[in-house]
XYZ file of C-alpha atoms in Angstrom:
622
model
C 15.049 -34.181 7.516
C 13.994 -31.467 5.065
C 11.231 -28.957 5.757
C 8.441 -27.475 3.666
C 6.396 -24.321 4.305
C 3.095 -23.517 2.644
C 1.837 -20.041 1.802
C -1.909 -20.020 1.216
C -4.218 -17.528 -0.442
C -1.666 -16.409 -3.018
C -3.658 -15.375 -6.081
C -2.229 -14.475 -9.493
C 1.101 -16.137 -8.754
C 4.043 -15.383 -11.043
C 7.548 -16.748 -10.985
C 8.912 -13.264 -10.248
C 7.007 -13.243 -6.960
C 9.277 -15.821 -5.372
C 12.147 -13.584 -4.145
C 9.674 -11.334 -2.307
C 7.622 -14.177 -0.835
C 10.240 -15.948 1.227
C 9.571 -13.933 4.401
C 5.836 -14.605 4.336
C 5.698 -18.413 4.366
C 3.623 -19.730 7.242
C 3.171 -23.196 8.739
C 5.728 -25.939 8.261
C 5.892 -29.718 7.969
C 8.513 -32.308 7.158
C 8.727 -32.911 3.432
C 8.194 -36.659 3.828
C 5.015 -35.994 5.819
C 3.630 -33.310 3.511
C 0.091 -34.106 2.442
C -0.876 -32.187 -0.681
C -4.509 -31.109 -0.742
C -5.976 -31.061 -4.203
C -9.132 -29.095 -3.590
C -9.772 -25.796 -5.333
C -8.431 -23.777 -2.391
C -4.935 -25.162 -3.002
C -4.632 -23.399 -6.345
C -3.411 -20.214 -4.675
C -0.756 -21.898 -2.529
C 3.012 -21.883 -2.887
C 5.317 -24.486 -1.290
C 8.907 -23.719 -0.263
C 11.367 -26.507 0.584
C 14.417 -25.649 2.697
C 16.999 -27.201 4.984
C 16.047 -25.412 8.206
C 14.905 -22.014 9.377
C 16.482 -19.374 11.575
C 14.868 -16.203 12.870
C 16.726 -12.969 13.509
C 15.563 -10.035 15.559
C 14.150 -7.228 13.429
C 16.520 -4.756 15.112
C 19.537 -6.833 14.263
C 19.928 -8.180 17.773
C 20.593 -11.693 18.959
C 18.438 -14.760 18.575
C 17.005 -17.194 21.073
C 16.744 -20.950 20.838
C 13.446 -22.752 20.477
C 12.695 -26.299 19.412
C 15.306 -28.550 17.767
C 14.870 -29.727 14.195
C 16.788 -32.211 12.079
C 17.440 -31.060 8.542
C 18.719 -33.757 6.210
C 21.811 -33.871 4.098
C 22.224 -35.898 0.929
C 24.689 -38.838 0.823
C 24.863 -38.733 -2.952
C 28.380 -38.997 -4.360
C 27.482 -37.451 -7.677
C 29.440 -34.395 -8.713
C 27.696 -31.031 -8.922
C 25.975 -30.258 -12.200
C 25.669 -26.504 -12.563
C 23.351 -26.593 -15.565
C 19.623 -27.075 -15.295
C 18.460 -29.329 -18.115
C 15.367 -27.288 -18.898
C 14.798 -28.954 -22.264
C 15.092 -32.513 -20.995
C 12.363 -34.636 -19.531
C 11.198 -33.259 -16.169
C 10.503 -36.836 -15.115
C 14.099 -37.955 -15.548
C 15.578 -38.219 -12.074
C 19.168 -37.322 -11.214
C 19.154 -39.817 -8.316
C 17.999 -43.307 -7.443
C 14.974 -43.955 -5.293
C 17.170 -46.025 -2.933
C 19.338 -43.073 -1.954
C 19.328 -42.474 1.784
C 18.400 -39.033 3.095
C 18.211 -40.086 6.737
C 21.712 -39.056 7.873
C 21.102 -35.976 9.922
C 22.459 -33.762 12.630
C 20.685 -31.772 15.303
C 20.084 -28.101 14.711
C 18.068 -25.651 16.768
C 15.361 -23.379 15.490
C 15.476 -19.797 16.630
C 12.824 -17.405 17.835
C 12.798 -13.647 17.703
C 10.268 -10.944 18.454
C 6.888 -10.639 16.786
C 8.597 -8.544 14.136
C 11.367 -11.047 13.551
C 12.477 -11.988 10.062
C 12.868 -15.650 9.090
C 16.045 -16.817 7.397
C 15.653 -20.059 5.500
C 18.770 -22.224 5.342
C 19.208 -23.332 1.722
C 19.922 -26.688 0.123
C 22.493 -27.513 -2.517
C 21.422 -27.323 -6.146
C 21.926 -31.074 -6.555
C 19.615 -31.897 -3.636
C 17.106 -29.355 -4.955
C 16.932 -31.145 -8.306
C 16.465 -34.472 -6.556
C 13.625 -33.172 -4.423
C 11.781 -31.660 -7.374
C 12.106 -34.880 -9.350
C 10.751 -36.886 -6.406
C 7.793 -34.544 -6.023
C 7.071 -34.710 -9.748
C 7.072 -38.511 -9.746
C 4.951 -38.672 -6.593
C 2.265 -36.457 -8.072
C 2.180 -38.408 -11.336
C 0.097 -41.160 -9.740
C -1.282 -39.488 -6.617
C -2.921 -36.505 -8.281
C -2.221 -33.049 -9.602
C -0.015 -30.627 -7.694
C -1.904 -27.434 -8.392
C 0.487 -25.127 -6.601
C 4.177 -24.493 -7.393
C 6.881 -26.213 -5.366
C 10.100 -24.255 -4.889
C 13.410 -25.317 -3.388
C 15.588 -22.694 -1.768
C 19.144 -23.132 -3.136
C 22.487 -22.077 -1.695
C 23.427 -19.706 -4.526
C 26.040 -21.956 -6.086
C 26.197 -21.304 -9.840
C 24.106 -18.201 -9.051
C 20.968 -20.340 -8.666
C 18.657 -18.994 -5.959
C 15.589 -21.158 -6.512
C 14.548 -24.184 -8.512
C 10.861 -24.849 -8.921
C 8.317 -27.034 -10.639
C 4.595 -27.283 -11.069
C 2.707 -30.229 -12.500
C -0.740 -30.005 -14.031
C -2.783 -32.739 -15.630
C -1.465 -32.116 -19.114
C 1.821 -30.276 -18.628
C 4.821 -29.782 -16.351
C 6.654 -26.495 -15.812
C 10.165 -26.186 -14.404
C 11.682 -22.924 -13.195
C 15.143 -21.586 -12.452
C 15.875 -18.263 -10.754
C 19.422 -16.964 -10.945
C 21.137 -13.878 -9.555
C 23.303 -12.209 -12.194
C 25.871 -9.460 -11.869
C 24.457 -6.102 -10.950
C 23.501 -3.808 -13.794
C 24.395 -0.129 -13.953
C 21.947 2.316 -15.477
C 24.861 3.678 -17.524
C 25.518 0.346 -19.211
C 24.181 -0.448 -22.661
C 20.624 -1.619 -22.220
C 20.399 -2.688 -25.851
C 23.394 -5.003 -25.570
C 22.077 -6.562 -22.369
C 18.674 -7.114 -23.926
C 20.312 -8.942 -26.836
C 22.068 -11.279 -24.387
C 18.791 -12.100 -22.649
C 17.094 -12.713 -25.976
C 19.883 -15.029 -27.127
C 19.602 -17.024 -23.899
C 15.881 -17.311 -24.455
C 16.480 -18.773 -27.927
C 18.628 -21.473 -26.304
C 15.805 -22.595 -24.016
C 13.712 -24.020 -26.835
C 14.760 -26.472 -29.569
C 15.076 -25.217 -33.157
C 11.777 -26.890 -34.032
C 9.982 -24.245 -31.985
C 9.516 -21.595 -34.654
C 6.697 -19.586 -33.144
C 7.449 -15.852 -32.953
C 8.803 -14.564 -29.660
C 6.452 -12.257 -27.810
C 7.776 -9.676 -25.397
C 6.536 -7.166 -22.867
C 8.026 -4.826 -20.313
C 6.844 -3.431 -17.007
C 8.253 -0.586 -14.935
C 7.248 0.407 -11.407
C 8.084 3.884 -10.124
C 7.744 4.195 -6.344
C 7.090 7.887 -5.880
C 6.902 7.780 -2.098
C 8.790 5.857 0.540
C 7.743 2.452 1.866
C 5.317 1.668 -0.922
C 4.272 -1.995 -0.724
C 4.886 -2.845 -4.362
C 3.588 -6.384 -3.925
C 0.484 -5.361 -1.997
C -2.872 -6.557 -3.253
C -4.540 -3.246 -3.959
C -8.091 -4.479 -3.895
C -9.389 -3.752 -0.396
C -10.178 -0.956 1.979
C -7.787 -1.670 4.775
C -4.431 -3.153 5.679
C -3.240 -4.952 8.766
C -0.702 -2.307 9.694
C -0.750 1.458 9.694
C 1.647 3.050 7.229
C 2.003 6.433 5.510
C 0.106 7.194 2.334
C 2.017 5.961 -0.672
C 2.005 6.285 -4.430
C 3.443 4.311 -7.321
C 3.054 4.285 -11.094
C 3.175 1.082 -13.097
C 3.603 1.119 -16.868
C 3.432 -1.848 -19.255
C 4.227 -1.911 -22.945
C 5.102 -4.349 -25.721
C 8.301 -5.087 -27.630
C 10.964 -3.513 -25.395
C 14.251 -2.850 -27.181
C 16.602 -2.207 -24.258
C 16.967 -2.913 -20.565
C 15.710 0.020 -18.449
C 14.169 1.771 -21.440
C 11.470 4.349 -20.709
C 7.809 3.408 -21.191
C 6.641 3.817 -24.768
C 4.090 6.533 -25.687
C 1.371 3.891 -26.011
C 2.149 2.262 -22.651
C -0.651 1.227 -20.330
C -0.215 3.326 -17.191
C -1.843 2.640 -13.854
C -1.657 4.709 -10.700
C -1.459 2.667 -7.509
C -2.236 4.406 -4.248
C -2.514 3.487 -0.604
C -4.364 6.323 1.093
C -3.675 6.411 4.801
C -5.107 9.336 6.799
C -3.039 10.744 9.607
C 0.200 11.166 7.671
C 1.927 14.162 9.241
C 3.818 14.819 5.996
C 0.611 15.707 4.161
C -0.840 19.215 3.899
C -4.208 17.708 4.799
C -2.999 16.743 8.276
C -4.696 19.760 9.882
C -8.116 18.680 8.664
C -7.373 15.120 9.719
C -6.760 16.345 13.274
C -10.217 17.891 13.280
C -11.788 14.759 11.821
C -9.994 12.623 14.411
C -11.338 14.811 17.209
C -14.831 14.472 15.771
C -14.508 10.681 15.676
C -13.463 10.714 19.332
C -16.537 12.722 20.297
C -18.801 10.456 18.232
C -17.707 7.438 20.260
C -19.021 9.225 23.336
C -22.460 9.597 21.773
C -22.390 5.855 21.074
C -21.648 5.130 24.748
C -18.182 3.838 23.870
C -16.227 6.442 25.815
C -15.089 9.888 24.731
C -11.608 10.343 23.282
C -10.333 13.830 24.124
C -7.560 15.450 22.107
C -4.221 16.110 23.737
C -3.759 19.826 24.374
C -0.491 21.654 24.622
C 0.147 23.238 28.003
C 0.690 26.600 26.335
C -2.873 26.651 24.968
C -5.129 28.917 27.039
C -8.625 27.744 26.129
C -10.336 30.393 28.242
C -8.409 33.145 26.453
C -9.347 31.716 23.044
C -13.025 31.772 24.033
C -12.737 35.397 25.210
C -10.947 36.346 21.969
C -13.720 34.747 19.930
C -16.426 36.641 21.843
C -14.422 39.866 21.510
C -14.242 39.417 17.734
C -18.055 39.183 17.686
C -18.327 42.374 19.740
C -15.974 44.226 17.394
C -17.600 42.993 14.200
C -20.797 44.929 14.813
C -24.104 44.182 13.123
C -24.181 42.896 9.569
C -21.330 40.459 9.595
C -18.205 39.092 11.186
C -14.683 38.965 9.885
C -12.419 36.020 10.460
C -11.116 36.110 13.995
C -7.705 35.528 15.464
C -8.416 31.855 16.007
C -8.997 31.032 12.342
C -6.046 33.150 11.269
C -3.852 31.270 13.707
C -5.061 27.913 12.398
C -4.443 29.015 8.827
C -0.847 29.797 9.716
C -0.490 26.353 11.286
C -1.873 24.650 8.181
C 0.605 26.456 5.939
C 3.640 25.830 8.093
C 5.535 27.883 10.623
C 6.608 30.442 8.040
C 3.071 30.855 6.664
C 4.268 29.902 3.192
C 2.000 27.284 1.570
C 3.906 24.383 0.091
C 1.277 23.324 -2.456
C -0.778 24.939 -5.167
C -3.707 27.154 -4.186
C -6.175 24.450 -5.207
C -5.053 22.515 -2.140
C -5.926 25.245 0.333
C -7.802 23.671 3.223
C -8.591 27.026 4.864
C -11.801 28.894 4.089
C -12.081 32.649 4.377
C -15.815 32.554 5.110
C -15.881 30.838 8.488
C -19.020 31.578 10.460
C -19.302 31.715 14.236
C -20.053 28.010 14.701
C -17.055 27.088 12.526
C -14.751 29.125 14.736
C -16.471 27.895 17.875
C -15.800 24.293 16.789
C -12.094 24.977 16.336
C -11.890 26.309 19.892
C -14.085 23.803 21.691
C -12.618 20.752 19.939
C -9.663 21.270 22.303
C -11.651 20.674 25.495
C -10.549 17.761 27.628
C -13.588 17.035 29.755
C -17.352 17.169 29.601
C -17.378 19.642 32.477
C -15.050 21.994 30.587
C -17.259 21.729 27.500
C -20.449 22.439 29.468
C -18.902 25.452 31.192
C -17.674 26.872 27.880
C -21.082 26.555 26.202
C -22.839 28.077 29.209
C -20.511 31.107 29.254
C -20.831 31.677 25.491
C -24.621 31.376 25.419
C -25.111 33.634 28.458
C -22.777 36.280 27.002
C -24.619 36.274 23.673
C -27.978 36.657 25.425
C -26.902 39.278 27.946
C -25.015 41.480 25.455
C -27.471 40.933 22.613
C -24.649 39.778 20.331
C -25.515 38.679 16.804
C -22.630 36.597 15.425
C -22.574 35.836 11.720
C -23.855 32.368 10.827
C -24.747 30.742 7.536
C -28.459 30.828 6.806
C -28.455 27.211 5.633
C -27.013 25.891 8.882
C -29.193 23.167 10.376
C -27.319 22.643 13.632
C -28.950 23.038 17.029
C -26.217 25.487 18.016
C -27.066 27.887 15.176
C -30.771 27.829 15.983
C -30.102 28.257 19.695
C -27.817 31.261 19.134
C -30.403 32.912 16.890
C -33.102 32.387 19.521
C -30.835 33.674 22.292
C -30.008 36.790 20.251
C -33.745 37.570 20.030
C -34.193 36.674 23.706
C -36.727 34.074 22.604
C -35.394 31.312 24.853
C -33.359 30.884 27.997
C -29.910 29.319 28.177
C -30.568 25.569 28.299
C -29.291 23.193 30.928
C -25.863 21.931 29.859
C -25.919 18.645 31.703
C -25.827 15.150 30.250
C -24.894 14.524 26.626
C -26.482 17.690 25.232
C -23.203 19.705 25.033
C -21.525 16.807 23.223
C -24.375 16.651 20.698
C -23.951 20.367 19.986
C -20.201 19.964 19.520
C -20.540 16.985 17.158
C -23.127 18.787 15.008
C -20.847 21.813 14.655
C -17.925 19.593 13.678
C -19.929 17.701 11.061
C -21.119 20.922 9.421
C -17.769 22.681 9.543
C -15.757 19.799 8.078
C -18.262 19.169 5.299
C -17.948 22.813 4.264
C -14.140 22.528 4.363
C -13.948 19.471 2.107
C -16.508 20.794 -0.372
C -14.695 24.127 -0.493
C -11.329 22.520 -1.249
C -12.571 20.169 -3.957
C -14.998 22.575 -5.640
C -13.113 25.868 -5.420
C -10.136 24.199 -7.074
C -12.394 22.910 -9.873
C -11.398 19.358 -9.026
C -14.958 18.107 -8.597
C -18.462 19.262 -9.390
C -21.467 19.412 -7.114
C -22.806 16.367 -8.946
C -19.606 14.407 -8.188
C -19.908 15.244 -4.493
C -23.660 14.757 -4.155
C -23.416 11.161 -2.795
C -21.316 12.442 0.120
C -23.444 15.456 1.083
C -25.934 14.644 3.813
C -28.942 16.941 3.337
C -31.651 14.686 4.710
C -32.229 15.310 8.409
C -32.800 11.597 8.886
C -29.196 10.752 7.981
C -27.512 9.688 11.209
C -24.211 10.955 12.501
C -22.345 7.724 11.747
C -23.202 7.936 8.048
C -22.256 11.612 7.942
C -18.916 10.720 9.528
C -18.272 8.020 6.908
C -19.038 10.550 4.176
C -16.535 12.979 5.676
C -13.955 10.213 5.835
C -14.524 9.504 2.129
C -14.091 13.189 1.267
C -10.900 13.280 3.314
C -9.528 10.351 1.316
C -10.226 12.282 -1.888
C -8.308 15.220 -0.430
C -5.456 12.898 0.610
C -5.252 11.733 -2.998
C -4.944 15.306 -4.277
C -2.234 16.174 -1.755
C -0.350 12.945 -2.446
C -0.361 13.513 -6.211
C 0.688 17.124 -5.931
C 3.408 16.339 -3.399
C 5.122 13.468 -5.213
C 4.029 13.775 -8.831
C 3.521 17.525 -9.375
C 0.419 16.603 -11.315
C -1.240 18.994 -13.725
C -4.681 20.326 -12.935
C -6.216 18.134 -15.651
C -4.597 15.057 -14.143
C -5.817 15.970 -10.663
C -9.368 16.531 -11.854
C -9.508 13.206 -13.732
C -8.184 11.260 -10.751
C -10.384 12.987 -8.171
C -13.447 12.088 -10.213
C -12.240 8.486 -10.496
C -11.606 8.429 -6.756
C -15.060 9.751 -5.899
C -16.655 7.232 -8.224
C -14.677 4.445 -6.574
C -15.708 5.633 -3.112
C -19.317 5.716 -4.262
C -19.153 2.157 -5.622
C -17.187 0.858 -2.610
C -18.718 2.763 0.324
C -16.714 3.259 3.488
C -17.913 0.847 6.160
C -15.716 1.947 9.059
C -13.426 4.837 9.891
C -10.242 5.240 11.861
C -6.547 6.037 11.672
C -5.701 2.381 11.057
C -7.738 2.347 7.839
C -5.986 2.272 4.482
C -7.879 2.671 1.252
C -6.165 1.155 -1.767
C -6.880 2.326 -5.293
C -5.634 1.400 -8.734
C -6.592 3.667 -11.647
C -5.807 3.485 -15.338
C -4.374 6.769 -16.533
C -3.700 8.220 -20.014
C 0.063 8.008 -20.446
C 0.409 11.582 -21.735
C -0.657 12.935 -18.335
C 2.483 11.573 -16.646
C 4.881 11.355 -19.586
C 7.015 14.319 -18.494
C 7.237 13.140 -14.887
C 8.292 9.599 -15.822
C 10.967 10.858 -18.196
C 12.796 12.339 -15.176
C 12.537 9.273 -12.930
C 14.306 5.944 -12.714
C 12.176 2.869 -12.000
C 12.426 0.951 -8.751
C 11.478 -2.202 -10.626
C 12.036 -2.915 -14.306
C 10.787 -6.218 -15.650
C 10.839 -7.605 -19.189
C 9.724 -11.040 -20.279
C 9.855 -13.077 -23.453
C 7.841 -16.167 -24.233
C 7.516 -18.612 -27.081
C 4.754 -21.141 -27.529
C 4.496 -24.409 -29.427
C 2.392 -27.546 -29.490
C 4.625 -29.516 -27.130
C 6.828 -26.866 -25.533
C 6.699 -23.273 -24.367
C 9.475 -21.148 -22.897
C 9.561 -17.939 -20.882
C 12.413 -15.702 -19.715
C 12.020 -12.915 -17.149
C 14.649 -10.248 -16.584
C 13.937 -8.537 -13.268
C 15.890 -5.455 -12.164
C 15.272 -3.972 -8.730
C 16.758 -1.118 -6.726
C 16.246 -3.044 -3.505
C 17.717 -6.535 -3.085
C 15.140 -9.251 -3.837
C 16.309 -10.971 -0.628
C 18.019 -9.497 2.417
C 20.386 -12.446 2.575
C 21.694 -12.069 -1.000
C 25.474 -11.730 -0.966
C 25.453 -8.903 -3.476
C 26.492 -5.447 -2.384
C 25.484 -2.209 -4.020
C 28.284 -0.015 -5.208
C 26.533 3.108 -3.920
C 24.253 3.992 -1.050
C 21.433 5.646 -2.936
C 18.172 7.047 -1.681
C 15.040 8.157 -3.484
C 16.185 11.794 -3.638
C 19.239 10.915 -5.739
C 17.430 8.716 -8.224
C 17.092 11.501 -10.775
C 20.764 12.481 -10.791
C 23.146 9.617 -10.097
C 24.082 6.382 -11.752
C 21.951 3.607 -10.286
C 22.959 0.027 -9.662
C 20.231 -2.586 -9.995
C 19.997 -6.107 -8.680
C 19.549 -8.373 -11.700
C 17.576 -11.611 -11.453
C 16.956 -13.902 -14.425
C 14.019 -16.289 -14.268
C 13.635 -19.049 -16.860
C 10.661 -21.375 -17.236
C 10.027 -24.309 -19.561
C 6.614 -25.904 -19.932
C 6.381 -29.334 -21.549
C 2.943 -30.504 -22.612
C 2.258 -34.169 -21.929
C -0.410 -34.005 -24.617
C -0.343 -31.732 -27.629
C -2.536 -28.662 -27.511
C -4.524 -29.935 -30.494
C -5.868 -32.756 -28.356
């Protein structure tokens, strides 16, 4: 018996998607029992037919048995036919309807961990053709098969997949073949001519419409970028580092692996994921994470305290902060030891900043509440927080200390310190949730100043750009303020990501930050957390990244040709990828290359050729 898996919800399907989709197919049924649903929801489905399925452990370990299954084998005595008759009638069967597919043998399915990878056992090319013909005939009378049906082949004659899709007025057949690997040092012009000549052979001489062509190149600028991800939502199901890729499309390519033309359409694709330790913004994210943990306490959801290194002496840091106020005297306060220490941590152990000055996340004008936040955010209990506030407030009142604070500060802590300095009030009772409210207010104010400072002092955004994320109204609740801070952090993540992997010019950074802020305004953040990923896709003038792309090699290079006529249309896709389209492909790279060597060494690409023929059952004029 032969099996079929269905992948639902696949929008904007293209034939080149198939090699990357095989590991994502979901529920299964026997092919003979498959009921095709013709409602509108089925338009985004893809069907894969295979002999059986194995599952291997993601770590390369063993496999365990599960339920038995009975894949079928064909009894046909016909000899193998390596050529796919793409120009012939798709309804012409290469078998008889009386052929028996019931001879079978028992085979066990296998189960791995939750991160296991399925391995689909392929069918022979001959059986694949038979299955597709049967499906085509079945749908001729039963209805319209709105989603593509693919058969996983065993790689004989280099054929990886055969596929077909029938609509009411036309039928399309597909063939995906794995060719010899292509070296970046080979002649791209010669290879392009071969592909073009093969495309001419797909259509009869009567098809005289001009051949149209386009090319697409994807440059993965950071590791683990999900090239096939649908970049249209706020979040992903798994947490992954921030990632960046550039996609360029242009017309009339002349050579395989050619660089994008000056008039290419360039889009920047980003997955912004806060909490990436590689980013220079990680220090601010730690503060924002602590603030989120305290906010949950105010919402009666439990307080999340930050882990504190055993070497950190919180009491000493509080004494140092008070001592800096004593030494500053009236009229102002210089930055204390605490902020200087944090600045060194943000810049690295050697104190040498890795990015341009516009990315500095450290302000030189920290007031007392800013520094107090950076100390008290390390507390690990409500009792410790209450004791710290009580000591600080009593010391300020008893010694008549006047720490420097911004005049526009609206926090309760600022007002309380001013009143205590004038001996206008007594130290309040620090029981209940009051200390936590003070701490959260300080964190909200401090982080807003940090993000505004970074984006505005670097001339990356104007006050008008940032206005939607600045909470001035006293009626704005803490949750909304937190979402605004999260949005500003994403804008900062974008800047750091671009400067880290693309070495973007200041003009490029400013354009993209403004696009990012506009996108965040139009698609407001609804929830916050480390598991959140915000996906963006921006069009970008090609001249802003021309120099960077000229030094890089693409991870994916894709060209396609198509010809159209009244009764026939043909399409050829040449797909070159650094990574194998399938893990099981028996093609070995000649070199073990990583992303750091892509600018210097000869690269070897996996080469897949996809051909499609569409035959119209009625002419387009009708």
